[in-house]
């Protein structure tokens, strides 16, 4: 797919007289594209299930352009950039689409318990059981736990007994062979030693099995991890999410420019919704509500009014009907919401005035959900970390289920965003937002 998607358009342009002949053009471009992908490890085993992001493909494509430019300079070929750039776009589009399809197919196979790697967990009972439970709750990973091996003996995780001591290498190999495990996950504890892990790794590798050490980090993106060496040991550094520099500058520019462009493009929709709200029920068109932003600074958040007038004064009488846990207040069939308001909420049209909040610097296009002051008063120290970045019009909470999520799930998603923020991640969330809005899942 990669070779054909690159070679055929290049060969067609060469045949049309846009540079070298059709065969040389097809051969060079058709070889350059998979070469770049191979050098960057895109064809490595297991990469199909890692994700379907477009940005890695775009970076590969830009690297290919640089390689082709160097080839043209070295061979003294004169080519038209205006003609060749469109001819090279198909390989970018086809490869991105192919990897997306491969990713979705991989996930579908894993959910049917196919294409999985069988894992034997080695560790003390509490840690091993925690890891087993966490992995059992996921269906999108390539691993499935088939058994456990605890210090002092071995048994399945569900009926493991407390034991202390050291894990005998022969015992681990025997258990892995018995269960058909191709990978051993080691959860470090008091029983682990450098020499013991080295001996276990050698034995497993000689037996055709792999070893992985699970450090216990949760919700830390791979780009924040860095391996270094110290005194002969492998040290895992966890880098903080960027809070300054070029990525933050790009985010600010994207917020302002993006909000300005969206406001201009959607101005007919904004005017139409404003007129509909004015005519549908008495009350103001814009609902102004105090929210808490970055650094616990309050700001007025603007939305199209979706409730009857004086809805805030009706809330105390509805507290008992709250369907949401934690600090949030949500009712699926809220009697205060107008018929037009239900439609606006279903497709998130009520949130369009928040584009002006982004232009004013109160909010970002992407970020955590902006909380109410009374919600913040109930936050603990962990939940307060949500306020270390600007709140957003959209975010992980919106593309992952919105109001259908529990409070703990909402907080976990927001903290994952705060701790692992990246500009590329924002672009991905913006792309997923359109699908979430169209599906209207969790909107009420």
CSV table of C-alpha atoms in Angstrom, one decimal:
chain,number,residue,atom,x,y,z
A,1,UNK,CA,0.0,0.0,0.0
A,2,UNK,CA,2.8,2.5,0.9
A,3,UNK,CA,4.8,1.7,-2.2
A,4,UNK,CA,1.9,1.9,-4.6
A,5,UNK,CA,0.5,5.1,-3.0
A,6,UNK,CA,3.8,6.8,-3.5
A,7,UNK,CA,5.0,5.3,-6.8
A,8,UNK,CA,1.9,5.5,-8.9
A,9,UNK,CA,1.2,9.3,-8.6
A,10,UNK,CA,4.9,10.0,-9.0
A,11,UNK,CA,5.1,7.8,-12.1
A,12,UNK,CA,2.0,9.5,-13.6
A,13,UNK,CA,3.5,12.9,-13.1
A,14,UNK,CA,6.8,11.7,-14.7
A,15,UNK,CA,4.8,10.4,-17.7
A,16,UNK,CA,3.1,13.8,-18.0
A,17,UNK,CA,6.5,15.5,-18.3
A,18,UNK,CA,6.8,16.9,-14.8
A,19,UNK,CA,10.4,16.0,-14.2
A,20,UNK,CA,12.3,12.7,-14.6
A,21,UNK,CA,10.7,9.9,-16.6
A,22,UNK,CA,7.9,7.8,-15.2
A,23,UNK,CA,10.0,4.8,-14.2
A,24,UNK,CA,12.8,6.7,-12.4
A,25,UNK,CA,10.2,8.9,-10.6
A,26,UNK,CA,8.1,5.9,-9.5
A,27,UNK,CA,11.2,4.0,-8.4
A,28,UNK,CA,12.8,6.8,-6.4
A,29,UNK,CA,9.6,8.0,-4.7
A,30,UNK,CA,8.3,4.4,-4.2
A,31,UNK,CA,11.5,3.5,-2.5
A,32,UNK,CA,11.9,6.7,-0.4
A,33,UNK,CA,8.5,6.5,1.3
A,34,UNK,CA,8.8,3.0,2.8
A,35,UNK,CA,12.5,3.6,3.5
A,36,UNK,CA,11.6,6.6,5.7
A,37,UNK,CA,8.9,4.6,7.5
A,38,UNK,CA,11.2,1.6,8.1
A,39,UNK,CA,14.0,3.8,9.5
A,40,UNK,CA,11.5,5.3,11.9
A,41,UNK,CA,10.3,1.9,13.0
A,42,UNK,CA,6.7,2.1,11.6
A,43,UNK,CA,6.8,-1.5,10.4
A,44,UNK,CA,8.1,-2.9,13.7
A,45,UNK,CA,6.1,-5.8,15.2
A,46,UNK,CA,3.2,-4.5,17.3
A,47,UNK,CA,3.3,-1.0,15.9
A,48,UNK,CA,-0.1,-1.4,14.2
A,49,UNK,CA,-1.9,-1.4,17.6
A,50,UNK,CA,-0.1,1.6,19.1
A,51,UNK,CA,-2.4,4.2,17.6
A,52,UNK,CA,-3.6,5.9,14.5
A,53,UNK,CA,-2.3,9.5,14.9
A,54,UNK,CA,-1.8,11.5,11.8
A,55,UNK,CA,1.1,13.6,13.0
A,56,UNK,CA,3.7,10.8,12.9
A,57,UNK,CA,2.7,10.1,9.3
A,58,UNK,CA,3.0,13.8,8.5
A,59,UNK,CA,6.5,13.9,10.0
A,60,UNK,CA,7.5,10.9,7.9
A,61,UNK,CA,6.1,12.7,4.8
A,62,UNK,CA,8.1,15.9,5.5
A,63,UNK,CA,11.2,13.8,6.1
A,64,UNK,CA,10.6,12.1,2.7
A,65,UNK,CA,10.3,15.6,1.1
A,66,UNK,CA,13.7,16.5,2.6
A,67,UNK,CA,15.2,13.2,1.3
A,68,UNK,CA,13.9,13.7,-2.2
A,69,UNK,CA,15.1,17.3,-2.3
A,70,UNK,CA,18.6,16.1,-1.3
A,71,UNK,CA,18.4,13.5,-4.1
A,72,UNK,CA,17.4,16.2,-6.7
A,73,UNK,CA,20.2,18.5,-5.6
A,74,UNK,CA,22.8,15.6,-5.7
A,75,UNK,CA,21.6,14.5,-9.2
A,76,UNK,CA,21.2,18.1,-10.5
A,77,UNK,CA,17.5,17.5,-11.4
A,78,UNK,CA,15.2,20.4,-11.9
A,79,UNK,CA,11.7,19.7,-10.7
A,80,UNK,CA,8.7,21.9,-10.1
A,81,UNK,CA,7.7,22.0,-6.4
A,82,UNK,CA,4.2,23.2,-7.4
A,83,UNK,CA,3.7,20.0,-9.5
A,84,UNK,CA,5.5,17.5,-7.3
A,85,UNK,CA,3.9,18.4,-3.9
A,86,UNK,CA,0.4,17.5,-5.1
A,87,UNK,CA,1.7,14.3,-6.6
A,88,UNK,CA,3.2,13.3,-3.3
A,89,UNK,CA,0.1,14.0,-1.3
A,90,UNK,CA,-1.7,10.7,-2.1
A,91,UNK,CA,1.0,8.7,-0.2
A,92,UNK,CA,0.4,10.8,2.9
A,93,UNK,CA,-3.4,10.4,2.7
A,94,UNK,CA,-3.4,6.7,1.8
A,95,UNK,CA,-0.8,5.8,4.5
A,96,UNK,CA,-2.7,7.7,7.2
A,97,UNK,CA,-6.0,6.0,6.2
A,98,UNK,CA,-4.3,2.6,6.0
A,99,UNK,CA,-2.8,2.9,9.4
A,100,UNK,CA,-6.1,4.1,10.8
A,101,UNK,CA,-7.8,1.0,9.4
A,102,UNK,CA,-5.0,-1.3,10.6
A,103,UNK,CA,-5.4,0.2,14.1
A,104,UNK,CA,-9.1,-0.3,14.2
A,105,UNK,CA,-8.8,-3.9,12.9
A,106,UNK,CA,-6.2,-4.6,15.5
A,107,UNK,CA,-8.5,-3.3,18.3
A,108,UNK,CA,-11.4,-5.4,16.9
A,109,UNK,CA,-9.2,-8.5,17.0
A,110,UNK,CA,-8.0,-7.8,20.5
A,111,UNK,CA,-11.6,-7.4,21.7
A,112,UNK,CA,-12.3,-10.8,20.3
A,113,UNK,CA,-9.3,-12.2,22.2
A,114,UNK,CA,-7.2,-12.6,19.1
A,115,UNK,CA,-3.7,-11.5,18.4
A,116,UNK,CA,-2.9,-11.1,22.1
A,117,UNK,CA,0.4,-11.7,23.9
A,118,UNK,CA,0.0,-14.0,26.9
A,119,UNK,CA,1.5,-12.6,30.1
A,120,UNK,CA,2.8,-14.2,33.3
A,121,UNK,CA,2.9,-11.7,36.1
A,122,UNK,CA,5.7,-12.1,38.6
A,123,UNK,CA,5.5,-10.2,41.9
A,124,UNK,CA,4.2,-10.0,45.4
A,125,UNK,CA,0.5,-10.7,45.8
A,126,UNK,CA,-0.8,-7.2,46.3
A,127,UNK,CA,1.2,-5.6,43.5
A,128,UNK,CA,0.6,-8.5,41.1
A,129,UNK,CA,-3.2,-8.6,41.8
A,130,UNK,CA,-3.4,-4.8,41.2
A,131,UNK,CA,-1.6,-5.1,37.9
A,132,UNK,CA,-3.8,-8.1,36.9
A,133,UNK,CA,-7.0,-6.2,37.7
A,134,UNK,CA,-5.9,-3.1,35.8
A,135,UNK,CA,-5.0,-5.0,32.7
A,136,UNK,CA,-8.2,-7.1,32.9
A,137,UNK,CA,-10.2,-3.9,32.7
A,138,UNK,CA,-8.8,-3.0,29.3
A,139,UNK,CA,-9.6,-4.5,25.9
A,140,UNK,CA,-7.4,-2.3,23.7
A,141,UNK,CA,-4.0,-3.6,24.9
A,142,UNK,CA,-2.1,-6.4,23.3
A,143,UNK,CA,-1.6,-8.2,26.6
A,144,UNK,CA,-3.7,-10.7,28.5
A,145,UNK,CA,-2.7,-12.1,31.9
A,146,UNK,CA,-2.8,-15.9,32.0
A,147,UNK,CA,-1.3,-16.5,35.4
A,148,UNK,CA,0.9,-15.3,38.2
A,149,UNK,CA,4.1,-16.3,40.0
A,150,UNK,CA,4.5,-15.0,43.6
A,151,UNK,CA,7.7,-15.0,45.7
A,152,UNK,CA,8.1,-18.4,47.3
A,153,UNK,CA,5.9,-20.2,44.8
A,154,UNK,CA,3.6,-19.8,41.9
A,155,UNK,CA,-0.2,-19.8,41.4
A,156,UNK,CA,-2.9,-18.0,39.5
A,157,UNK,CA,-3.5,-14.4,40.5
A,158,UNK,CA,-7.1,-15.0,41.6
A,159,UNK,CA,-6.1,-17.4,44.3
A,160,UNK,CA,-2.5,-16.3,45.1
A,161,UNK,CA,-1.5,-16.6,48.8
A,162,UNK,CA,0.8,-14.3,50.7
A,163,UNK,CA,4.4,-15.4,50.3
A,164,UNK,CA,7.8,-13.9,50.6
A,165,UNK,CA,11.2,-14.8,49.4
A,166,UNK,CA,12.7,-14.9,46.0
A,167,UNK,CA,11.3,-16.2,42.7
A,168,UNK,CA,13.3,-19.1,41.4
A,169,UNK,CA,14.1,-18.7,37.7
A,170,UNK,CA,13.4,-22.4,37.0
A,171,UNK,CA,9.9,-21.9,38.6
A,172,UNK,CA,9.1,-18.9,36.4
A,173,UNK,CA,10.3,-20.8,33.2
A,174,UNK,CA,8.2,-23.8,34.2
A,175,UNK,CA,5.1,-21.7,34.9
A,176,UNK,CA,5.5,-19.7,31.6
A,177,UNK,CA,5.8,-22.9,29.6
A,178,UNK,CA,2.8,-24.5,31.3
A,179,UNK,CA,0.6,-21.5,30.6
A,180,UNK,CA,2.0,-20.7,27.1
A,181,UNK,CA,3.1,-17.2,28.2
A,182,UNK,CA,5.4,-15.5,25.7
A,183,UNK,CA,6.0,-12.4,28.0
A,184,UNK,CA,6.8,-12.1,31.7
A,185,UNK,CA,5.9,-8.9,33.5
A,186,UNK,CA,7.9,-8.3,36.7
A,187,UNK,CA,6.5,-6.0,39.4
A,188,UNK,CA,9.5,-4.9,41.4
A,189,UNK,CA,9.4,-5.3,45.2
A,190,UNK,CA,11.5,-6.3,48.2
A,191,UNK,CA,12.4,-9.6,46.6
A,192,UNK,CA,13.9,-8.1,43.4
A,193,UNK,CA,17.6,-7.7,43.0
A,194,UNK,CA,19.7,-6.5,40.1
A,195,UNK,CA,21.4,-9.9,39.7
A,196,UNK,CA,18.1,-11.7,40.0
A,197,UNK,CA,16.5,-9.7,37.2
A,198,UNK,CA,19.6,-10.2,35.1
A,199,UNK,CA,19.5,-13.9,35.6
A,200,UNK,CA,15.8,-14.1,34.9
A,201,UNK,CA,16.1,-12.0,31.7
A,202,UNK,CA,18.9,-14.3,30.3
A,203,UNK,CA,16.9,-17.4,31.1
A,204,UNK,CA,13.7,-16.0,29.5
A,205,UNK,CA,15.5,-14.8,26.4
A,206,UNK,CA,17.2,-18.1,26.0
A,207,UNK,CA,13.8,-19.8,26.2
A,208,UNK,CA,12.4,-17.5,23.5
A,209,UNK,CA,10.3,-15.3,25.9
A,210,UNK,CA,10.5,-11.6,26.6
A,211,UNK,CA,10.8,-9.8,29.9
A,212,UNK,CA,9.2,-6.5,30.9
A,213,UNK,CA,9.6,-4.6,34.2
A,214,UNK,CA,6.5,-2.7,35.3
A,215,UNK,CA,7.6,0.5,37.2
A,216,UNK,CA,4.1,1.3,38.5
A,217,UNK,CA,3.7,4.5,36.6
A,218,UNK,CA,0.0,5.3,35.6
A,219,UNK,CA,-1.3,7.7,33.0
A,220,UNK,CA,2.2,8.9,32.0
A,221,UNK,CA,2.6,9.3,28.2
A,222,UNK,CA,5.6,7.7,26.5
A,223,UNK,CA,7.0,11.1,25.3
A,224,UNK,CA,7.5,12.1,28.9
A,225,UNK,CA,9.8,9.2,29.6
A,226,UNK,CA,13.5,9.2,29.0
A,227,UNK,CA,16.1,6.5,29.7
A,228,UNK,CA,19.5,7.3,31.0
A,229,UNK,CA,22.4,5.5,32.7
A,230,UNK,CA,23.8,6.0,36.2
A,231,UNK,CA,26.4,3.8,37.8
A,232,UNK,CA,25.7,1.1,35.3
A,233,UNK,CA,21.9,1.2,36.1
A,234,UNK,CA,19.1,2.1,33.8
A,235,UNK,CA,17.3,5.2,35.1
A,236,UNK,CA,13.8,6.1,34.0
A,237,UNK,CA,13.3,9.9,34.0
A,238,UNK,CA,9.7,11.3,34.0
A,239,UNK,CA,9.6,14.7,32.3
A,240,UNK,CA,7.0,17.3,33.2
A,241,UNK,CA,4.4,18.4,30.7
A,242,UNK,CA,5.5,21.6,28.9
A,243,UNK,CA,4.5,24.8,30.7
A,244,UNK,CA,6.5,27.3,28.6
A,245,UNK,CA,8.5,27.4,25.3
A,246,UNK,CA,7.5,26.8,21.7
A,247,UNK,CA,4.6,24.3,22.4
A,248,UNK,CA,2.9,26.7,24.7
A,249,UNK,CA,3.3,29.5,22.3
A,250,UNK,CA,1.9,27.4,19.5
A,251,UNK,CA,-1.1,26.6,21.7
A,252,UNK,CA,-1.8,30.3,22.4
A,253,UNK,CA,-1.5,31.2,18.7
A,254,UNK,CA,-3.8,28.3,17.8
A,255,UNK,CA,-6.3,29.3,20.4
A,256,UNK,CA,-6.6,32.9,19.2
A,257,UNK,CA,-6.3,32.3,15.5
A,258,UNK,CA,-8.6,29.2,15.6
A,259,UNK,CA,-11.2,31.0,17.7
A,260,UNK,CA,-11.2,34.0,15.4
A,261,UNK,CA,-11.5,31.8,12.3
A,262,UNK,CA,-14.3,29.7,13.8
A,263,UNK,CA,-16.2,32.8,14.9
A,264,UNK,CA,-16.0,34.2,11.4
A,265,UNK,CA,-17.0,30.9,9.7
A,266,UNK,CA,-19.8,30.1,12.2
A,267,UNK,CA,-21.2,33.7,12.4
A,268,UNK,CA,-24.4,32.7,10.5
A,269,UNK,CA,-24.9,29.8,12.9
A,270,UNK,CA,-24.3,32.1,15.9
A,271,UNK,CA,-26.8,34.7,14.6
A,272,UNK,CA,-29.3,32.0,13.8
A,273,UNK,CA,-29.1,30.3,17.2
A,274,UNK,CA,-29.3,33.8,18.9
A,275,UNK,CA,-32.5,34.6,17.0
A,276,UNK,CA,-34.0,31.2,17.9
A,277,UNK,CA,-33.2,31.6,21.6
A,278,UNK,CA,-34.7,35.1,21.6
A,279,UNK,CA,-38.0,33.9,19.9
A,280,UNK,CA,-38.4,30.5,21.7
A,281,UNK,CA,-38.7,31.6,25.3
A,282,UNK,CA,-38.5,34.8,27.5
A,283,UNK,CA,-35.1,35.7,28.9
A,284,UNK,CA,-31.7,36.8,27.7
A,285,UNK,CA,-30.0,35.2,24.6
A,286,UNK,CA,-26.6,34.7,26.4
A,287,UNK,CA,-26.4,33.0,29.7
A,288,UNK,CA,-23.5,34.3,31.8
A,289,UNK,CA,-22.1,32.0,34.5
A,290,UNK,CA,-19.2,32.4,36.9
A,291,UNK,CA,-16.6,29.7,36.4
A,292,UNK,CA,-13.1,29.1,37.8
A,293,UNK,CA,-10.1,29.1,35.4
A,294,UNK,CA,-6.4,28.7,35.6
A,295,UNK,CA,-4.8,29.5,38.9
A,296,UNK,CA,-8.3,29.5,40.6
A,297,UNK,CA,-9.1,32.8,38.9
A,298,UNK,CA,-12.9,33.3,38.3
A,299,UNK,CA,-14.2,34.4,34.9
A,300,UNK,CA,-17.6,34.9,33.3
A,301,UNK,CA,-18.3,32.0,30.9
A,302,UNK,CA,-20.8,32.7,28.1
A,303,UNK,CA,-23.3,30.2,26.6
A,304,UNK,CA,-26.5,30.4,24.7
A,305,UNK,CA,-29.3,30.2,27.2
A,306,UNK,CA,-30.8,26.7,27.2
A,307,UNK,CA,-33.0,26.9,30.4
A,308,UNK,CA,-36.0,28.9,31.5
A,309,UNK,CA,-35.4,32.3,33.1
A,310,UNK,CA,-34.4,32.2,36.8
A,311,UNK,CA,-33.3,28.5,36.4
A,312,UNK,CA,-30.5,29.0,39.0
A,313,UNK,CA,-33.0,29.8,41.7
A,314,UNK,CA,-34.8,26.5,41.0
A,315,UNK,CA,-31.6,24.3,41.5
A,316,UNK,CA,-31.9,23.9,45.3
A,317,UNK,CA,-35.3,22.2,44.8
A,318,UNK,CA,-33.7,19.7,42.3
A,319,UNK,CA,-30.6,18.7,44.3
A,320,UNK,CA,-32.2,15.5,45.4
A,321,UNK,CA,-32.7,14.5,41.7
A,322,UNK,CA,-29.0,15.0,40.9
A,323,UNK,CA,-27.9,12.0,38.7
A,324,UNK,CA,-24.1,12.7,38.9
A,325,UNK,CA,-21.7,11.8,41.6
A,326,UNK,CA,-18.9,13.9,43.0
A,327,UNK,CA,-19.0,17.7,42.7
A,328,UNK,CA,-21.0,17.9,39.5
A,329,UNK,CA,-24.8,18.6,39.1
A,330,UNK,CA,-26.5,16.9,36.2
A,331,UNK,CA,-30.0,15.7,35.5
A,332,UNK,CA,-30.7,13.8,32.2
A,333,UNK,CA,-34.3,15.1,32.0
A,334,UNK,CA,-33.8,18.5,33.7
A,335,UNK,CA,-37.2,20.3,33.8
A,336,UNK,CA,-35.5,23.7,33.5
A,337,UNK,CA,-34.2,23.0,30.0
A,338,UNK,CA,-36.3,24.4,27.1
A,339,UNK,CA,-37.2,22.3,24.0
A,340,UNK,CA,-34.8,24.4,22.0
A,341,UNK,CA,-32.2,24.1,24.7
A,342,UNK,CA,-32.3,20.3,24.5
A,343,UNK,CA,-31.4,20.5,20.8
A,344,UNK,CA,-28.7,23.0,21.4
A,345,UNK,CA,-27.2,20.9,24.2
A,346,UNK,CA,-27.4,17.7,22.1
A,347,UNK,CA,-25.1,19.2,19.5
A,348,UNK,CA,-23.1,21.5,21.8
A,349,UNK,CA,-24.4,24.6,19.9
A,350,UNK,CA,-25.0,26.3,23.3
A,351,UNK,CA,-21.2,26.4,23.8
A,352,UNK,CA,-20.3,28.4,20.7
A,353,UNK,CA,-20.2,31.7,22.6
A,354,UNK,CA,-17.2,30.3,24.5
A,355,UNK,CA,-15.2,31.1,21.4
A,356,UNK,CA,-15.3,34.7,22.8
A,357,UNK,CA,-13.9,33.4,26.1
A,358,UNK,CA,-11.0,32.0,24.2
A,359,UNK,CA,-10.4,35.3,22.4
A,360,UNK,CA,-10.6,37.1,25.8
A,361,UNK,CA,-7.9,34.7,27.2
A,362,UNK,CA,-10.2,33.1,29.8
A,363,UNK,CA,-10.2,29.7,28.1
A,364,UNK,CA,-8.5,27.5,25.5
A,365,UNK,CA,-9.9,25.5,22.6
A,366,UNK,CA,-8.7,22.3,24.5
A,367,UNK,CA,-8.5,21.8,28.2
A,368,UNK,CA,-10.3,20.5,31.3
A,369,UNK,CA,-13.9,21.2,31.9
A,370,UNK,CA,-14.4,24.7,33.5
A,371,UNK,CA,-15.8,24.1,37.1
A,372,UNK,CA,-18.2,26.1,39.1
A,373,UNK,CA,-16.9,28.0,42.3
A,374,UNK,CA,-19.0,25.7,44.5
A,375,UNK,CA,-17.4,22.6,42.9
A,376,UNK,CA,-13.9,24.0,43.5
A,377,UNK,CA,-14.7,24.5,47.2
A,378,UNK,CA,-15.1,20.7,47.5
A,379,UNK,CA,-11.9,19.9,45.6
A,380,UNK,CA,-9.1,18.0,47.3
A,381,UNK,CA,-5.4,18.7,46.5
A,382,UNK,CA,-5.5,16.2,43.6
A,383,UNK,CA,-8.6,17.7,42.0
A,384,UNK,CA,-7.1,21.2,42.3
A,385,UNK,CA,-4.4,20.2,39.8
A,386,UNK,CA,-7.1,20.5,37.1
A,387,UNK,CA,-6.8,24.3,37.6
A,388,UNK,CA,-3.1,24.4,36.7
A,389,UNK,CA,-4.0,24.9,33.0
A,390,UNK,CA,-6.7,26.9,31.2
A,391,UNK,CA,-10.1,25.2,30.9
A,392,UNK,CA,-11.2,24.3,27.4
A,393,UNK,CA,-14.3,24.3,25.1
A,394,UNK,CA,-13.5,20.7,24.4
A,395,UNK,CA,-11.2,18.1,26.0
A,396,UNK,CA,-10.7,14.5,26.8
A,397,UNK,CA,-13.9,14.6,28.9
A,398,UNK,CA,-16.0,15.6,25.9
A,399,UNK,CA,-14.5,13.1,23.4
A,400,UNK,CA,-14.8,10.3,26.0
A,401,UNK,CA,-18.4,10.4,27.0
A,402,UNK,CA,-19.2,13.9,28.5
A,403,UNK,CA,-22.0,13.7,31.1
A,404,UNK,CA,-22.1,9.8,30.9
A,405,UNK,CA,-18.8,9.8,32.8
A,406,UNK,CA,-18.6,9.4,36.5
A,407,UNK,CA,-16.9,12.1,38.6
A,408,UNK,CA,-13.8,10.0,39.2
A,409,UNK,CA,-13.6,9.3,35.4
A,410,UNK,CA,-13.9,13.0,34.6
A,411,UNK,CA,-11.2,13.9,37.1
A,412,UNK,CA,-8.9,11.1,35.9
A,413,UNK,CA,-9.3,12.3,32.2
A,414,UNK,CA,-8.6,16.0,33.2
A,415,UNK,CA,-5.6,15.0,35.2
A,416,UNK,CA,-4.3,12.9,32.4
A,417,UNK,CA,-4.6,15.9,30.1
A,418,UNK,CA,-2.9,18.2,32.6
A,419,UNK,CA,0.0,15.8,33.2
A,420,UNK,CA,0.5,14.7,29.6
A,421,UNK,CA,-0.4,17.8,27.6
A,422,UNK,CA,1.2,18.3,24.2
A,423,UNK,CA,0.4,20.3,21.2
A,424,UNK,CA,0.0,17.2,19.0
A,425,UNK,CA,-2.4,15.8,21.6
A,426,UNK,CA,-4.5,19.0,21.3
A,427,UNK,CA,-4.7,18.6,17.6
A,428,UNK,CA,-5.9,15.0,18.0
A,429,UNK,CA,-8.6,16.0,20.5
A,430,UNK,CA,-9.9,18.7,18.2
A,431,UNK,CA,-10.1,16.2,15.4
A,432,UNK,CA,-12.1,13.8,17.7
A,433,UNK,CA,-14.4,16.5,18.9
A,434,UNK,CA,-16.4,16.7,15.6
A,435,UNK,CA,-17.3,13.0,15.9
A,436,UNK,CA,-18.2,13.3,19.5
A,437,UNK,CA,-20.5,16.3,18.8
A,438,UNK,CA,-22.2,14.6,15.8
A,439,UNK,CA,-22.8,11.4,17.8
A,440,UNK,CA,-24.2,13.5,20.7
A,441,UNK,CA,-23.3,10.8,23.2
A,442,UNK,CA,-23.5,11.9,26.8
A,443,UNK,CA,-24.9,15.4,25.9
A,444,UNK,CA,-27.8,16.5,28.1
